[in-house]
Amino acid sequence: MQGAGSRYQKRLRDLSGLYADERAFAALAAERGEEVVYEVTDHRPSDAAGDLITGVTRMSPGKVGDEFFMTRGHIHAVADRPELYFGLRGRGLMVMESADGQTRSIEITPNVACYVPPFWIHRSVNIGSDDFVMLFCYPADSGQDYDIIQRSNGLRLRIVDDGRGGWREEANPDYASRSAEEVRAFEQILDQANAKAKGAPA
Ligand code: MN
């Protein structure tokens, strides 16, 4: 990635509280806490609504207990902004959740595109044994809200090793559904956007 952009790195120790097995996390962090487990490099020409941020994300393989390495996850701060991901290397999942608690886990391998619709919380998970690398692209004014996941005590589903070389979804027992008010607030943004699109001159 060349030109105006940014880069950030997450170390294992930065991910305290993310994983179900806190004891396994503490043991791993004591040993490998300084290790960079995922990093994002992007190209952002501007923050204007009509512009695009494009970048590459890389995540190391690994598990905390039986739960695969994952990103913190977020919803876009401007919640009606979508995102496109494209698999470059490795094997992973895009774990998505709507405000009202619907879920989708989409497997991504090289040359697979994954569209994250507006209003969906998203997190990537490395379910392979190598680095998981994706290209991504989203509107430049989207922003990220990480807090929505903390408020529900994590996402509804956790992604764990199935013990047979694959993955499975496991219900998060601490999950707290979002309030009807919060769900309705997202629906109102969507309704307003649809009304505006319909009213726009052809
Ligand atoms: Mn995003």
Short mmCIF file of C-alpha atoms and ligand atoms in Angstrom, two decimals:
data_model
loop_
_atom_site.label_atom_id
_atom_site.label_comp_id
_atom_site.label_asym_id
_atom_site.label_seq_id
_atom_site.Cartn_x
_atom_site.Cartn_y
_atom_site.Cartn_z
CA MET A 1 0.00 0.00 0.00
CA GLN A 2 1.52 3.29 -1.12
CA GLY A 3 0.52 6.90 -0.51
CA ALA A 4 -1.57 8.35 2.32
CA GLY A 5 -2.55 5.65 4.74
CA SER A 6 -2.25 4.17 8.16
CA ARG A 7 -1.12 1.01 9.84
CA TYR A 8 -2.01 -0.51 13.14
CA GLN A 9 -0.99 -3.65 14.93
CA LYS A 10 -2.70 -5.61 17.66
CA ARG A 11 -0.60 -7.58 20.09
CA LEU A 12 -1.96 -10.61 21.90
CA ARG A 13 -1.88 -8.75 25.23
CA ASP A 14 -4.21 -6.08 23.73
CA LEU A 15 -6.98 -8.69 23.39
CA SER A 16 -7.66 -9.31 27.07
CA GLY A 17 -11.36 -10.03 27.69
CA LEU A 18 -12.04 -11.11 24.11
CA TYR A 19 -11.84 -14.87 24.60
CA ALA A 20 -14.08 -17.17 26.64
CA ASP A 21 -11.23 -19.08 28.33
CA GLU A 22 -9.57 -16.37 30.45
CA ARG A 23 -7.14 -18.80 32.05
CA ALA A 24 -5.92 -20.04 28.65
CA PHE A 25 -5.60 -16.42 27.53
CA ALA A 26 -3.50 -15.47 30.58
CA ALA A 27 -1.19 -18.45 30.04
CA LEU A 28 -0.74 -17.65 26.34
CA ALA A 29 -0.31 -13.90 26.96
CA ALA A 30 2.38 -14.60 29.58
CA GLU A 31 4.36 -16.39 26.91
CA ARG A 32 3.45 -14.58 23.69
CA GLY A 33 1.82 -11.33 24.85
CA GLU A 34 4.10 -9.10 22.76
CA GLU A 35 3.43 -11.00 19.57
CA VAL A 36 1.59 -9.09 16.82
CA VAL A 37 -1.47 -11.26 16.15
CA TYR A 38 -3.13 -9.05 13.56
CA GLU A 39 -2.31 -5.95 11.60
CA VAL A 40 -4.07 -3.64 9.19
CA THR A 41 -2.43 -1.48 6.52
CA ASP A 42 -4.67 0.86 4.58
CA HIS A 43 -4.75 3.53 1.92
CA ARG A 44 -7.08 6.43 2.75
CA PRO A 45 -7.06 9.21 0.15
CA SER A 46 -9.52 11.27 2.22
CA ASP A 47 -12.31 10.95 4.83
CA ALA A 48 -14.97 12.12 2.37
CA ALA A 49 -18.23 10.15 2.17
CA GLY A 50 -17.76 9.36 -1.52
CA ASP A 51 -14.22 8.10 -1.14
CA LEU A 52 -12.98 4.56 -0.40
CA ILE A 53 -10.53 3.16 2.11
CA THR A 54 -8.74 0.10 0.75
CA GLY A 55 -6.36 -2.07 2.71
CA VAL A 56 -4.96 -5.41 3.67
CA THR A 57 -5.45 -7.24 6.95
CA ARG A 58 -3.27 -10.10 8.19
CA MET A 59 -4.06 -12.37 11.11
CA SER A 60 -1.82 -15.01 12.67
CA PRO A 61 -3.09 -18.56 13.18
CA GLY A 62 -3.73 -19.72 16.72
CA LYS A 63 -6.24 -20.55 19.41
CA VAL A 64 -7.04 -19.49 22.96
CA GLY A 65 -8.26 -22.73 24.50
CA ASP A 66 -10.38 -24.14 21.66
CA GLU A 67 -11.39 -20.70 20.33
CA PHE A 68 -9.70 -19.51 17.14
CA PHE A 69 -7.80 -16.20 16.93
CA MET A 70 -10.09 -13.37 15.90
CA THR A 71 -10.29 -9.60 15.52
CA ARG A 72 -12.12 -7.46 18.09
CA GLY A 73 -14.87 -6.80 15.58
CA HIS A 74 -17.02 -3.71 15.06
CA ILE A 75 -20.01 -2.09 13.43
CA HIS A 76 -19.37 0.99 11.35
CA ALA A 77 -19.89 4.19 13.37
CA VAL A 78 -21.89 5.43 10.38
CA ALA A 79 -23.88 2.21 10.58
CA ASP A 80 -25.34 2.17 7.06
CA ARG A 81 -21.91 1.75 5.47
CA PRO A 82 -21.07 -1.66 3.95
CA GLU A 83 -17.70 -3.36 3.37
CA LEU A 84 -16.23 -5.78 0.86
CA TYR A 85 -13.58 -8.34 1.80
CA PHE A 86 -11.57 -10.52 -0.59
CA GLY A 87 -9.50 -13.52 0.47
CA LEU A 88 -5.84 -13.43 -0.52
CA ARG A 89 -4.20 -16.10 1.63
CA GLY A 90 -5.10 -18.68 4.27
CA ARG A 91 -8.49 -19.75 5.52
CA GLY A 92 -10.83 -17.75 7.68
CA LEU A 93 -14.34 -16.73 8.51
CA MET A 94 -16.27 -13.50 8.39
CA VAL A 95 -18.56 -13.67 11.41
CA MET A 96 -21.46 -11.27 11.05
CA GLU A 97 -24.31 -10.32 13.36
CA SER A 98 -27.22 -7.95 12.83
CA ALA A 99 -28.47 -5.64 15.58
CA ASP A 100 -31.46 -7.94 16.17
CA GLY A 101 -29.19 -10.96 16.61
CA GLN A 102 -29.23 -12.74 13.24
CA THR A 103 -25.90 -14.38 12.49
CA ARG A 104 -23.88 -15.48 9.44
CA SER A 105 -20.45 -17.11 9.37
CA ILE A 106 -18.98 -17.06 5.85
CA GLU A 107 -15.86 -19.06 5.01
CA ILE A 108 -13.22 -17.08 3.10
CA THR A 109 -10.35 -18.63 1.15
CA PRO A 110 -8.21 -17.07 -1.62
CA ASN A 111 -10.32 -15.49 -4.39
CA VAL A 112 -13.53 -15.55 -2.34
CA ALA A 113 -15.34 -12.21 -1.96
CA CYS A 114 -17.51 -11.49 1.07
CA TYR A 115 -19.97 -8.60 1.17
CA VAL A 116 -20.77 -7.24 4.63
CA PRO A 117 -24.12 -5.42 4.37
CA PRO A 118 -24.81 -2.08 6.06
CA PHE A 119 -25.74 -2.37 9.77
CA TRP A 120 -24.00 -5.73 10.30
CA ILE A 121 -21.38 -6.16 13.01
CA HIS A 122 -18.36 -8.03 11.60
CA ARG A 123 -15.32 -9.84 12.91
CA SER A 124 -12.79 -12.07 11.13
CA VAL A 125 -11.51 -15.37 12.49
CA ASN A 126 -8.49 -17.38 11.39
CA ILE A 127 -9.61 -21.02 11.22
CA GLY A 128 -6.49 -22.18 9.33
CA SER A 129 -2.93 -23.05 10.22
CA ASP A 130 -1.31 -20.20 8.23
CA ASP A 131 -1.67 -16.41 8.15
CA PHE A 132 -5.14 -15.32 7.03
CA VAL A 133 -4.87 -12.34 4.66
CA MET A 134 -7.68 -10.32 3.07
CA LEU A 135 -8.10 -7.21 0.99
CA PHE A 136 -10.89 -4.93 2.21
CA CYS A 137 -12.67 -1.84 0.93
CA TYR A 138 -15.26 0.43 2.61
CA PRO A 139 -16.58 4.00 2.39
CA ALA A 140 -14.09 6.47 3.81
CA ASP A 141 -16.50 8.09 6.27
CA SER A 142 -17.58 4.76 7.91
CA GLY A 143 -15.58 4.81 11.14
CA GLN A 144 -15.61 1.92 13.63
CA ASP A 145 -17.64 1.32 16.78
CA TYR A 146 -16.13 -1.48 18.88
CA ASP A 147 -18.26 -0.84 21.93
CA ILE A 148 -21.41 -2.44 20.49
CA ILE A 149 -19.83 -5.88 21.01
CA GLN A 150 -18.75 -5.12 24.58
CA ARG A 151 -22.25 -3.95 25.48
CA SER A 152 -23.71 -7.34 24.46
CA ASN A 153 -20.91 -9.23 26.30
CA GLY A 154 -19.47 -10.45 23.00
CA LEU A 155 -21.12 -11.68 19.84
CA ARG A 156 -23.87 -14.30 19.99
CA LEU A 157 -21.57 -17.03 18.60
CA ARG A 158 -18.01 -18.07 19.31
CA ILE A 159 -15.96 -19.99 16.72
CA VAL A 160 -14.21 -23.04 18.16
CA ASP A 161 -12.16 -25.98 16.92
CA ASP A 162 -14.46 -28.94 16.23
CA GLY A 163 -11.65 -31.39 17.00
CA ARG A 164 -11.77 -32.80 13.45
CA GLY A 165 -9.74 -30.14 11.64
CA GLY A 166 -12.70 -27.84 11.19
CA TRP A 167 -14.71 -25.25 13.11
CA ARG A 168 -18.08 -24.98 14.71
CA GLU A 169 -20.24 -22.26 16.21
CA GLU A 170 -20.80 -22.28 19.94
CA ALA A 171 -23.42 -20.15 21.68
CA ASN A 172 -21.97 -17.44 23.94
CA PRO A 173 -23.76 -17.93 27.29
CA ASP A 174 -23.00 -14.34 28.36
CA TYR A 175 -24.62 -12.79 25.27
CA ALA A 176 -27.12 -10.03 26.07
CA SER A 177 -29.58 -9.20 23.29
CA ARG A 178 -29.71 -5.57 22.19
CA SER A 179 -32.70 -3.59 23.36
CA ALA A 180 -35.73 -3.02 21.12
CA GLU A 181 -34.87 0.70 21.21
CA GLU A 182 -31.38 0.09 19.89
CA VAL A 183 -32.66 -2.19 17.10
CA ARG A 184 -35.33 0.36 16.18
CA ALA A 185 -32.74 3.16 15.99
CA PHE A 186 -30.85 1.19 13.30
CA GLU A 187 -34.11 0.47 11.44
CA GLN A 188 -34.95 4.16 11.43
CA ILE A 189 -31.62 5.03 9.79
CA LEU A 190 -32.35 2.37 7.15
CA ASP A 191 -35.91 3.60 6.57
CA GLN A 192 -34.69 7.18 6.16
CA ALA A 193 -32.01 6.10 3.68
CA ASN A 194 -34.58 4.11 1.66
CA ALA A 195 -37.04 7.00 1.67
CA LYS A 196 -34.30 9.34 0.49
CA ALA A 197 -33.27 6.94 -2.30
CA LYS A 198 -36.90 6.63 -3.47
CA GLY A 199 -37.42 10.37 -3.40
CA ALA A 200 -34.22 11.12 -5.30
CA PRO A 201 -34.69 12.29 -8.90
CA ALA A 202 -33.82 9.65 -11.51
MN MN B 1 -15.48 -2.70 8.92
#
